[in-house]
């Protein structure tokens, strides 16, 4: 079943990990996809990987600075020029942090907030302006995290940023409902990507052992939730923060 047939979707942080898998699954399910990365080089590598899998058609790469409204507008206009419209925005780019409070610099704290929150605001505003003009509704899906509900014992900028993502999700869902633009979030638990591979065994092993469904999440688990929330099957769902975490509730 082609869940998102004919829809045009933008996926930020689409060059690897969860975002790359979202882009790939959307393509397999009939969407046209603009994959956004921070550098043209990594965007081209991701496009080449998709081409190897026979998914070269219906995909383009963009590399805007996600916190810069002008840069994002220019990139999203290029998506409209190529694919004619924007139906779905997947705000997925994000960085993590594990710094203890006493060692944090304000710069580091702000860097996490900038990408994880400000970029979501900038990209959503740019995409929604286009969706409102189209007048046919749309879907915004944000990547939150299980720590956006429970907190975590270090790197407080990261859970703080995801609480903010949840706040934006719930508020914009209400604000944009009259335009039939649905705003939801997916809250992954520990998911098998570079972000997790970068963690030491001493952190990751006890985390996996504590997951009731007995395994780490795979990027496909997260992409499936994105597919559902982007599809017309979720036409009556807005303002949800959907946990996809194997029941991990630390
Ligand atoms: P990843 O590190 O594999 O990928 C992150 C993506 O964000 C990459 O495509 C990268 O290019 C992009 N990115 C990083 N800095 C950027 C910048 N300055 N500008 C533009 N793009 C930038 O991570 P992932 O695990 O795939 O994470 C994706 C999302 O899922 C993030 O929002 C993360 O917080 C969230 N998440 C991940 C996990 C997990 O366990 N992996 C759990 C919960 C939530």
Coordinates of C-alpha atoms and ligand atoms in Angstrom, one line a residue:
X1 CA 0.0 0.0 0.0
X2 CA 1.5 3.4 -1.0
X3 CA 0.6 5.3 2.1
X4 CA 1.8 8.7 0.9
X5 CA 1.2 8.4 -2.8
X6 CA 1.7 11.7 -4.6
X7 CA 2.6 13.8 -1.5
X8 CA 5.6 16.1 -1.5
X9 CA 7.6 15.8 1.7
X10 CA 10.7 17.6 3.1
X11 CA 12.8 15.7 5.5
X12 CA 15.5 17.6 7.5
X13 CA 18.5 15.7 8.8
X14 CA 17.7 13.4 5.8
X15 CA 21.3 12.4 5.1
X16 CA 21.6 9.6 7.6
X17 CA 20.0 7.8 10.6
X18 CA 16.3 8.2 11.2
X19 CA 15.9 11.0 8.6
X20 CA 17.5 9.0 5.8
X21 CA 15.2 6.1 6.6
X22 CA 12.1 8.4 6.7
X23 CA 13.2 9.7 3.2
X24 CA 13.7 6.2 1.9
X25 CA 10.4 4.8 3.2
X26 CA 8.4 7.8 1.9
X27 CA 9.9 7.3 -1.5
X28 CA 9.0 3.6 -1.4
X29 CA 5.5 4.6 -0.4
X30 CA 4.9 6.9 -3.4
X31 CA 6.0 10.3 -2.1
X32 CA 8.3 12.9 -3.7
X33 CA 11.0 13.8 -1.3
X34 CA 13.3 16.7 -0.7
X35 CA 16.1 15.5 1.5
X36 CA 17.8 18.3 3.6
X37 CA 21.3 18.0 4.9
X38 CA 23.8 20.4 6.4
X39 CA 26.3 20.0 3.6
X40 CA 26.0 19.5 -0.1
X41 CA 28.6 16.7 0.0
X42 CA 26.6 14.6 2.5
X43 CA 23.3 15.3 0.7
X44 CA 24.9 14.0 -2.6
X45 CA 26.1 10.9 -0.8
X46 CA 22.6 10.2 0.5
X47 CA 21.1 10.7 -3.0
X48 CA 23.7 8.3 -4.4
X49 CA 22.8 5.7 -1.8
X50 CA 19.1 6.1 -2.7
X51 CA 20.0 5.7 -6.4
X52 CA 21.8 2.4 -5.6
X53 CA 18.5 1.2 -4.1
X54 CA 16.6 2.2 -7.3
X55 CA 15.1 5.3 -5.7
X56 CA 16.7 8.0 -7.7
X57 CA 13.4 9.3 -9.2
X58 CA 11.3 11.7 -7.2
X59 CA 14.0 12.8 -4.8
X60 CA 16.0 16.0 -4.7
X61 CA 18.6 17.4 -2.2
X62 CA 18.7 20.7 -0.5
X63 CA 21.2 22.1 2.0
X64 CA 19.8 25.2 3.7
X65 CA 21.0 26.6 7.0
X66 CA 18.0 25.5 9.0
X67 CA 18.1 28.4 11.5
X68 CA 18.2 31.0 8.7
X69 CA 14.8 32.0 7.4
X70 CA 16.1 33.4 4.1
X71 CA 18.1 30.3 3.4
X72 CA 15.2 27.9 4.3
X73 CA 12.7 30.0 2.2
X74 CA 15.0 29.8 -0.8
X75 CA 15.4 26.0 -0.4
X76 CA 11.7 25.4 0.1
X77 CA 10.9 27.6 -2.9
X78 CA 13.2 25.3 -4.9
X79 CA 11.2 22.3 -3.7
X80 CA 8.0 23.9 -5.0
X81 CA 9.7 24.8 -8.3
X82 CA 10.7 21.1 -8.8
X83 CA 7.7 19.2 -7.3
X84 CA 5.0 21.9 -7.5
X85 CA 3.9 21.9 -3.8
X86 CA 4.7 20.9 -0.2
X87 CA 2.4 18.6 1.7
X88 CA 4.5 17.2 4.5
X89 CA 7.4 18.7 6.6
X90 CA 9.4 16.3 8.7
X91 CA 11.5 18.3 11.2
X92 CA 14.0 15.6 12.1
X93 CA 17.5 17.2 12.2
X94 CA 18.8 17.3 15.8
X95 CA 21.9 17.0 17.9
X96 CA 22.3 15.4 21.3
X97 CA 24.3 16.4 24.3
X98 CA 25.5 14.6 27.5
X99 CA 27.4 17.4 29.2
X100 CA 26.9 17.7 33.0
X101 CA 25.4 21.0 34.2
X102 CA 28.5 22.3 35.9
X103 CA 30.6 21.8 32.7
X104 CA 28.1 23.4 30.3
X105 CA 29.0 26.5 28.4
X106 CA 26.1 28.8 27.3
X107 CA 27.4 28.4 23.8
X108 CA 27.0 24.6 23.9
X109 CA 23.5 24.9 25.5
X110 CA 22.5 27.4 22.8
X111 CA 23.9 25.2 20.0
X112 CA 21.5 22.4 20.9
X113 CA 18.5 24.7 21.4
X114 CA 19.3 26.4 18.1
X115 CA 19.1 23.3 15.9
X116 CA 16.6 21.3 17.9
X117 CA 14.1 24.1 18.5
X118 CA 14.8 27.3 16.5
X119 CA 15.3 25.3 13.3
X120 CA 11.9 23.6 13.8
X121 CA 10.3 27.0 14.2
X122 CA 12.0 28.4 11.1
X123 CA 11.3 25.4 8.9
X124 CA 7.7 25.1 10.1
X125 CA 7.0 28.7 9.4
X126 CA 8.5 28.5 5.9
X127 CA 6.6 25.3 5.0
X128 CA 3.3 26.4 6.6
X129 CA 3.3 29.7 4.7
X130 CA 3.4 27.6 1.5
X131 CA 0.8 25.1 2.7
X132 CA -1.6 27.9 3.7
X133 CA -1.3 29.5 0.3
X134 CA -2.0 26.1 -1.3
X135 CA -5.1 25.9 0.8
X136 CA -5.3 22.1 1.0
X137 CA -4.0 21.4 4.5
X138 CA -0.8 19.6 5.2
X139 CA 1.2 17.7 7.9
X140 CA 4.1 18.8 10.1
X141 CA 5.8 16.0 12.0
X142 CA 8.5 16.8 14.5
X143 CA 11.1 14.4 16.0
X144 CA 10.8 14.6 19.8
X145 CA 12.3 12.0 22.1
X146 CA 11.4 9.9 25.1
X147 CA 13.6 12.2 27.1
X148 CA 11.2 15.0 26.2
X149 CA 8.8 13.5 28.7
X150 CA 11.1 12.0 31.3
X151 CA 14.3 14.1 31.2
X152 CA 17.8 12.6 31.3
X153 CA 20.5 12.7 33.9
X154 CA 23.0 14.8 31.9
X155 CA 23.1 17.0 28.8
X156 CA 20.0 18.9 30.0
X157 CA 19.9 21.0 26.8
X158 CA 18.8 18.0 24.9
X159 CA 15.7 17.0 26.9
X160 CA 14.9 20.7 27.4
X161 CA 14.9 21.1 23.6
X162 CA 12.6 18.2 23.1
X163 CA 10.2 19.5 25.8
X164 CA 10.1 22.7 23.6
X165 CA 9.5 20.6 20.5
X166 CA 6.5 19.1 22.2
X167 CA 5.3 22.5 23.2
X168 CA 5.6 23.8 19.7
X169 CA 3.8 20.7 18.4
X170 CA 0.8 21.1 20.7
X171 CA 0.5 24.9 20.2
X172 CA 0.9 24.9 16.5
X173 CA -1.6 22.0 16.2
X174 CA -4.2 24.3 17.7
X175 CA -3.1 27.4 15.7
X176 CA -3.0 25.6 12.4
X177 CA -6.1 23.3 12.7
X178 CA -8.3 25.9 10.9
X179 CA -6.0 25.5 7.9
X180 CA -6.3 21.7 8.2
X181 CA -2.6 21.5 8.8
X182 CA -2.0 18.7 11.3
X183 CA 1.1 19.0 13.6
X184 CA 2.3 15.9 15.4
X185 CA 5.5 14.6 16.9
X186 CA 7.2 11.2 17.1
X187 CA 9.1 10.5 20.3
X188 CA 11.7 7.7 19.7
X189 CA 13.3 5.8 22.4
X190 CA 16.9 4.5 22.0
X191 CA 17.2 4.0 18.2
X192 CA 20.0 2.4 16.3
X193 CA 21.8 5.3 14.5
X194 CA 25.2 7.1 14.6
X195 CA 23.8 9.2 17.5
X196 CA 23.5 6.0 19.6
X197 CA 26.6 4.3 18.2
X198 CA 28.6 7.3 19.5
X199 CA 27.5 6.5 23.1
X200 CA 29.8 4.4 25.3
X201 CA 28.8 0.8 26.1
X202 CA 28.5 1.8 29.8
X203 CA 25.6 4.1 28.8
X204 CA 24.0 2.1 26.0
X205 CA 24.0 -1.5 27.5
X206 CA 21.9 -0.7 30.6
X207 CA 19.5 1.4 28.4
X208 CA 18.8 -1.6 26.1
X209 CA 18.5 -3.9 29.1
X210 CA 15.8 -1.7 30.5
X211 CA 13.6 -1.7 27.3
X212 CA 10.4 -3.8 28.0
X213 CA 10.0 -4.9 24.4
X214 CA 13.5 -6.3 24.6
X215 CA 15.4 -4.5 21.8
X216 CA 16.7 -1.2 20.6
X217 CA 14.5 0.6 18.1
X218 CA 15.5 0.6 14.4
X219 CA 15.1 3.7 12.2
X220 CA 12.4 1.8 10.3
X221 CA 10.3 1.7 13.5
X222 CA 10.4 5.5 13.6
X223 CA 9.9 5.9 9.9
X224 CA 6.7 3.8 10.1
X225 CA 5.2 6.2 12.6
X226 CA 6.1 9.1 10.3
X227 CA 4.5 7.4 7.4
X228 CA 1.3 6.9 9.3
X229 CA 1.2 10.4 10.6
X230 CA 1.8 11.8 7.1
X231 CA -0.8 9.7 5.5
X232 CA -4.5 10.3 5.1
X233 CA -5.1 7.5 7.6
X234 CA -4.1 10.1 10.3
X235 CA -6.4 12.8 8.9
X236 CA -8.1 13.3 12.3
X237 CA -4.9 13.2 14.4
X238 CA -3.2 16.4 15.4
X239 CA -1.4 17.5 18.5
X240 CA -0.2 14.0 19.3
X241 CA 3.3 13.1 20.6
X242 CA 3.5 9.4 19.7
X243 CA 6.0 7.3 21.7
X244 CA 7.9 4.8 19.6
X245 CA 10.2 3.5 22.3
X246 CA 9.5 -0.2 23.0
X247 CA 7.7 1.0 26.2
X248 CA 10.9 2.6 27.6
X249 CA 9.8 4.9 30.3
X250 CA 13.0 5.7 32.3
Ligands
LIG1 P1 22.0 11.3 13.4 O1 23.1 12.0 14.2 O2 22.3 10.0 12.8 O3 21.4 12.2 12.4 C1 21.1 13.6 12.6 C2 20.8 14.3 11.4 O4 20.7 15.7 11.7 C3 21.8 14.1 10.3 O5 21.2 14.0 9.0 C4 22.6 15.4 10.3 O6 23.1 15.8 9.1 C5 21.5 16.4 10.8 N1 22.1 17.6 11.4 C6 23.0 17.6 12.4 N2 23.4 18.9 12.6 C7 22.8 19.6 11.7 C8 22.9 21.0 11.4 N3 23.6 21.9 12.1 N4 22.1 21.5 10.3 C9 21.4 20.6 9.6 N5 21.3 19.3 9.9 C10 22.0 18.8 10.9 O7 20.8 11.2 14.5 P2 19.4 10.4 14.5 O8 19.6 9.5 15.6 O9 19.0 9.9 13.2 O10 18.5 11.6 15.0 C11 17.5 12.1 14.3 C12 16.5 12.8 15.2 O11 16.0 11.8 16.1 C13 17.1 13.9 16.1 O12 16.1 14.9 16.2 C14 17.2 13.2 17.4 O13 17.2 14.1 18.5 C15 16.0 12.2 17.4 N6 16.1 11.1 18.3 C16 17.1 10.1 18.1 C17 17.1 9.1 19.0 C18 18.1 8.0 18.9 O14 18.2 7.1 19.8 N7 18.8 7.9 17.8 C19 16.2 9.0 20.1 C20 15.3 10.0 20.3 C21 15.2 11.1 19.4

